[in-house]
Structures are given as C-alpha cells and as structure tokens.
mmCIF file of C-alpha atoms and ligand atoms in Angstrom:
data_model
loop_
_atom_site.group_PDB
_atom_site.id
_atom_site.type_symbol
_atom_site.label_atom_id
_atom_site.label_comp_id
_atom_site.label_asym_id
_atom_site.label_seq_id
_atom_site.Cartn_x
_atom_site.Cartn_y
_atom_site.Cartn_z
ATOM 1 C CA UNK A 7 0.407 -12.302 7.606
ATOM 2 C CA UNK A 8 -1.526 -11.548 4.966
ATOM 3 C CA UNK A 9 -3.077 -8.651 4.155
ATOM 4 C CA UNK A 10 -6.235 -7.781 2.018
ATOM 5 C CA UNK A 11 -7.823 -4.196 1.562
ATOM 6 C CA UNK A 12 -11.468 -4.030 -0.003
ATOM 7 C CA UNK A 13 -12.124 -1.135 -2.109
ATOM 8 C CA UNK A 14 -15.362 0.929 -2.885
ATOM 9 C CA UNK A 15 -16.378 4.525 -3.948
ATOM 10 C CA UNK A 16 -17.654 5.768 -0.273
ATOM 11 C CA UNK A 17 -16.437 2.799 2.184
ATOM 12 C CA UNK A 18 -19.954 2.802 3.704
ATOM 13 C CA UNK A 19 -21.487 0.074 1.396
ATOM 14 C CA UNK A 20 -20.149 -2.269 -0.604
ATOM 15 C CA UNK A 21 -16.364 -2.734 0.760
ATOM 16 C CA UNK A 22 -17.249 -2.388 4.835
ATOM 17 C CA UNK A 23 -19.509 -5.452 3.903
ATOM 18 C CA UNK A 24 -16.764 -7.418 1.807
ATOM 19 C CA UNK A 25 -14.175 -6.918 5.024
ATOM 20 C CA UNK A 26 -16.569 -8.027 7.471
ATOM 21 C CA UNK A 27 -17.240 -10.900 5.118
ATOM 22 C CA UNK A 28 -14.006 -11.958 4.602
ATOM 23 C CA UNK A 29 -12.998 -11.444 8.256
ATOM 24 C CA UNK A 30 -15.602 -13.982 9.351
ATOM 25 C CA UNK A 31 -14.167 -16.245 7.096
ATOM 26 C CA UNK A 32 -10.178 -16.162 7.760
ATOM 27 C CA UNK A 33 -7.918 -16.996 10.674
ATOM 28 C CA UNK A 34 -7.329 -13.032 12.508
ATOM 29 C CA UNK A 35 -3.948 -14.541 13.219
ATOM 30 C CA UNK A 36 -3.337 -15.048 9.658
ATOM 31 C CA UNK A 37 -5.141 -12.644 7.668
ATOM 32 C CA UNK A 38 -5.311 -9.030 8.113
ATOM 33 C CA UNK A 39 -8.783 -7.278 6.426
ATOM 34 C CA UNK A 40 -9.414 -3.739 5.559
ATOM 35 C CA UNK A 41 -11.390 -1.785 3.607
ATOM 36 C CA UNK A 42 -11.464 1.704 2.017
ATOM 37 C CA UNK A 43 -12.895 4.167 -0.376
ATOM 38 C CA UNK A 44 -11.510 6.139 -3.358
ATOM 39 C CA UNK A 45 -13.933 9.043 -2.312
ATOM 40 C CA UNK A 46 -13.787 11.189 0.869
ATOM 41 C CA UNK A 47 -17.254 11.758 1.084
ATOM 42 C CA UNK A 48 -17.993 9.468 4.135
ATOM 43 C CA UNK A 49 -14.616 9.541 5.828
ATOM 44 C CA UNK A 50 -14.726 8.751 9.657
ATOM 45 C CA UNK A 51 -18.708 7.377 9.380
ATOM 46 C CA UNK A 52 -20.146 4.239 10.656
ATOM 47 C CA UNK A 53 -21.221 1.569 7.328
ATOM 48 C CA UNK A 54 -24.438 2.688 6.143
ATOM 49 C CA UNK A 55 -27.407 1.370 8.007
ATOM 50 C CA UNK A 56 -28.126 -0.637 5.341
ATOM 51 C CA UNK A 57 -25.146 -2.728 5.226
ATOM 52 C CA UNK A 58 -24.875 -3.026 8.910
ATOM 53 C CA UNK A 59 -28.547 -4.450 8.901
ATOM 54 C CA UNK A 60 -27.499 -7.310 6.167
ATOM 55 C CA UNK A 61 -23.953 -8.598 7.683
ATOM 56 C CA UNK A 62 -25.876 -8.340 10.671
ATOM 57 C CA UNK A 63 -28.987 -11.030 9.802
ATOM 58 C CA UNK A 64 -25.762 -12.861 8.888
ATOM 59 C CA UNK A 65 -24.099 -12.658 12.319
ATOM 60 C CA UNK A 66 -21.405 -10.569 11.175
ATOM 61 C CA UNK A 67 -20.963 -6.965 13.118
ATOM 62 C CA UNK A 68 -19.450 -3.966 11.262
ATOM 63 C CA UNK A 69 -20.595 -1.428 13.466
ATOM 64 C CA UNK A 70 -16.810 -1.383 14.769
ATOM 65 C CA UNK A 71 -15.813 -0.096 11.096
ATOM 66 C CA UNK A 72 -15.097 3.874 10.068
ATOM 67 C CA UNK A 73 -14.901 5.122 6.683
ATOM 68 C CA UNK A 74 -11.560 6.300 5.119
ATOM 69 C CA UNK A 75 -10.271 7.215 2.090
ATOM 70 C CA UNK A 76 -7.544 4.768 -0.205
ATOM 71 C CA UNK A 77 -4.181 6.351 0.064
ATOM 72 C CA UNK A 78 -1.063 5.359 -2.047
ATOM 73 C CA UNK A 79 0.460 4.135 1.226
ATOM 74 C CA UNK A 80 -2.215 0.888 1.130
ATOM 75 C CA UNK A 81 -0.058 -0.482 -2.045
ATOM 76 C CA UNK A 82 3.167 -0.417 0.792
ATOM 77 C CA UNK A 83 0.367 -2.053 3.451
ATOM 78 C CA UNK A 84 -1.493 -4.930 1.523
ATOM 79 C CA UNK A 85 -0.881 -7.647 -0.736
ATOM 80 C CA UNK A 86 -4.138 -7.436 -2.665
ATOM 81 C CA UNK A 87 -6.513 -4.849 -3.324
ATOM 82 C CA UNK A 88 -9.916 -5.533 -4.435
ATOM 83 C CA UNK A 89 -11.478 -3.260 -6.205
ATOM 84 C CA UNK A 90 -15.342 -3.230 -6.032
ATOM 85 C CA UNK A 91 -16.346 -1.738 -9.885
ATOM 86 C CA UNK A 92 -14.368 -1.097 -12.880
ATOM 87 C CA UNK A 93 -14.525 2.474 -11.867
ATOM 88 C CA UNK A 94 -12.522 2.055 -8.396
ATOM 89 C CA UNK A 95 -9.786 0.027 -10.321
ATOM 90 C CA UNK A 96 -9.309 2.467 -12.832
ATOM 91 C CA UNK A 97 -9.031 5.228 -10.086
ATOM 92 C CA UNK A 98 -7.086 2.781 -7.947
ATOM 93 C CA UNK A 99 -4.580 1.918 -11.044
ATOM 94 C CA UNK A 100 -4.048 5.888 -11.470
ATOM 95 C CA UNK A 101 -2.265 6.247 -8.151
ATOM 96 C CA UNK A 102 -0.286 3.070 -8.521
ATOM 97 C CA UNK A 103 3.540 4.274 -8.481
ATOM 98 C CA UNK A 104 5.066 0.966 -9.978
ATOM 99 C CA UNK A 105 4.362 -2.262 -12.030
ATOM 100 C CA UNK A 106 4.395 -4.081 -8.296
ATOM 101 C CA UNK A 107 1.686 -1.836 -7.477
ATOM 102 C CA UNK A 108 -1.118 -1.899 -9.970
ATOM 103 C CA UNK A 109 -0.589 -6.040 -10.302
ATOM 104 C CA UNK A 110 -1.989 -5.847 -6.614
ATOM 105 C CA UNK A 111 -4.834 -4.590 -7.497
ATOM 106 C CA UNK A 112 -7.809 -7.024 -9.088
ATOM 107 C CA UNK A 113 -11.769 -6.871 -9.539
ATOM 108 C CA UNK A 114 -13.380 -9.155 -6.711
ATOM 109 C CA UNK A 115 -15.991 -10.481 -8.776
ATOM 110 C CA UNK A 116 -12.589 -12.148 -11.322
ATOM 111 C CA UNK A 117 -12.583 -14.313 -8.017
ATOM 112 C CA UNK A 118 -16.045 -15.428 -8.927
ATOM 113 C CA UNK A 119 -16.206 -15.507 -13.069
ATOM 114 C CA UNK A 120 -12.976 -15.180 -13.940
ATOM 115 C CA UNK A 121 -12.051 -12.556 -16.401
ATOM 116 C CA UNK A 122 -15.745 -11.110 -16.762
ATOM 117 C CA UNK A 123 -14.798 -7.668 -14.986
ATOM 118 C CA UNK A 124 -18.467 -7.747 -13.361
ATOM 119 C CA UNK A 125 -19.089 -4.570 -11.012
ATOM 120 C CA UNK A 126 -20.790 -5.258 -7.431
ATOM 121 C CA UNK A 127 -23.529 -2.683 -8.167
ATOM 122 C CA UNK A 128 -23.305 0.535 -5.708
ATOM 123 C CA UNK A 129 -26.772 0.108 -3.507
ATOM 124 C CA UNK A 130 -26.576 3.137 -2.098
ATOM 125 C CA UNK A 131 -29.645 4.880 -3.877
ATOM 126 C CA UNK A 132 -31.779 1.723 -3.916
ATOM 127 C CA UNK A 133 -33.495 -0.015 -1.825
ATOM 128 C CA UNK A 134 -32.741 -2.806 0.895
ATOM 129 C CA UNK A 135 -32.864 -5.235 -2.318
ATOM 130 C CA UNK A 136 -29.835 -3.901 -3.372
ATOM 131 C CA UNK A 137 -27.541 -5.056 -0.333
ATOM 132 C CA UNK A 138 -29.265 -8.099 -0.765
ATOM 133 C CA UNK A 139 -27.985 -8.733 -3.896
ATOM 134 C CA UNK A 140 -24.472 -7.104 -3.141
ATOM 135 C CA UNK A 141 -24.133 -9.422 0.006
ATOM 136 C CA UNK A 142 -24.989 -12.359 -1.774
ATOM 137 C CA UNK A 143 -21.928 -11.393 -4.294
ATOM 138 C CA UNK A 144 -19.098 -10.769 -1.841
ATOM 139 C CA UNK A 145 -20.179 -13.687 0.014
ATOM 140 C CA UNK A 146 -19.609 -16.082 -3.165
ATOM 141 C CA UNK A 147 -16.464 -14.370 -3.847
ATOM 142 C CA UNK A 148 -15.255 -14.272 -0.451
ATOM 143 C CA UNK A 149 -15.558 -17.926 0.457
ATOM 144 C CA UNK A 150 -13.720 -18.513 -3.215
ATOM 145 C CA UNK A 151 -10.745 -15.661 -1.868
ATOM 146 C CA UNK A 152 -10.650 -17.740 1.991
ATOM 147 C CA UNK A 153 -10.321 -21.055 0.199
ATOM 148 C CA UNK A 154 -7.101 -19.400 -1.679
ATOM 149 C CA UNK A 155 -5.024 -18.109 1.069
HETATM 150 P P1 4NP B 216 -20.098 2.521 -1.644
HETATM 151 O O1 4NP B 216 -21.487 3.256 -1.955
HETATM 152 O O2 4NP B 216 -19.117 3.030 -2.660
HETATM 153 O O3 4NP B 216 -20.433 1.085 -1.829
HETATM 154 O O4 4NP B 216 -19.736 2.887 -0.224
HETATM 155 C C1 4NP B 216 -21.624 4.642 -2.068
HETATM 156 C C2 4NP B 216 -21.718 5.403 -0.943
HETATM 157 C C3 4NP B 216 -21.895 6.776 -1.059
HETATM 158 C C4 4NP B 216 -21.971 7.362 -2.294
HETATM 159 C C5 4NP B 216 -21.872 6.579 -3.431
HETATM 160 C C6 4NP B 216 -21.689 5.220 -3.312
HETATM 161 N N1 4NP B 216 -22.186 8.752 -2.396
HETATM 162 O O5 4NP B 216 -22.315 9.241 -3.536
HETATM 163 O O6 4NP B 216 -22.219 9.451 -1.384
#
C-alpha cells in the first residue's frame, strides 16, 4: 500500500481537493490518500464550501473529509508528502526528525514543471475563480502522480 498525504495551510481548501482528486484517480486497494494542514485553525471542519462545490461539478464528493492538523507522526504514516506552497514545505521540513523524513516531502506542482517550485495559490479570500484555477492544477498534477505509482 501506498500512502500519500496532501498538505495545505488550513486543510479546508487546497489539500481536501488534491485527496479527493487523487482518490478518484487510484486503486483504494492500492493507494491510501490523506490530507492535512500545518495550521489548526480549521481542525475537525467540513472542506470549505467552495471546494466541495468544484470536486463536486467534477463528480468527486469531499463532504466525508474533516480538517486536521500535520503531525510529525505522518512522516512514520506516508511515503510522500505533498506540500501545497513553498511555505507548507518549509514548515513541513522544520518538523522533519531525519534525512528519511524531509526527502518525503516534495512540492506537488514539481510533479507538473519539474523543479519550478510553483505554489497552488491559497483561494480562500478570493472568489469562486480561485478554486477554479486551483482545481485545474491538482488535477494536472494528480493524473501525472496516478500515472507514477
Ligand atoms: P488552505 O486555505 O490552506 O488551502 O486550506 C486556507 C484556509 C484558511 C486560511 C488560510 C488558507 N485561514 O487563514 O483561515
């Protein structure tokens, strides 16, 4: 089994929408998708509206999702982490305890340009344009991530 955590600021935008992405994409029996935030602010909401309005035009539900916060236990739990922005992988990379830990951690938009350290912007003070754009995004990079594993 392998296992994949997506990574944002609040878990209510960006990373609830790149697990539900990526689950919709991989075999459940072979691929394990979570997703968390480096902030507590939201912990134990639903995905903001927003995002549960765009993965659900695509057919995808997140509604089933609650927000938590990254611990150092999810480098012991997952194989990769995906970090969202350059700020979550810095803050990520502080609470890595080893050399096996921080190399688990990556940028998810690498997966799309490689090497380009692009940020999925954070939507949540925009408008409904702004999960648009950050759906479009994580779906690219997903489909590149499910044709990997
Ligand atoms: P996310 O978006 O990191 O994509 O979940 C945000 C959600 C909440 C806040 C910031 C970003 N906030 O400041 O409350």
């Amino acid at each position: 089994m392998q296992k994949i955590l997506m990574v944002c600021l609040g878990n209510i935008c960006r990373s609830p929408l790149a697990e539900g992405i990526l689950t919709s994409k991989v075999d459940s029996d072979l691929v394990y998708v979570d997703s968390a935030g480096t902030a507590a602010y939201h912990v134990g909401n639903l995905p903001d509206k927003r995002s549960i309005q765009i993965a659900a035009k695509h057919g995808i539900n997140i509604r089933n999702q609650r927000a938590r916060k990254f611990t150092e236990q999810d480098f012991d739990n997952f194989d990769v982490i995906y970090a969202m922005d350059q700020s979550n992988y810095k803050n990520i990379k502080s609470l890595a305890r080893s050399k096996e830990d921080e190399i688990k951690v990556k940028l998810i938009l690498n997966e799309t340009h490689p090497e380009m350290n692009d940020n999925v912007p954070d939507p949540y003070y925009g408008g409904n344009e702004g999960f648009q754009n950050v759906y479009q995004m994580l779906d690219k990079a997903c489909e590149i991530i499910a044709s990997k594993l």
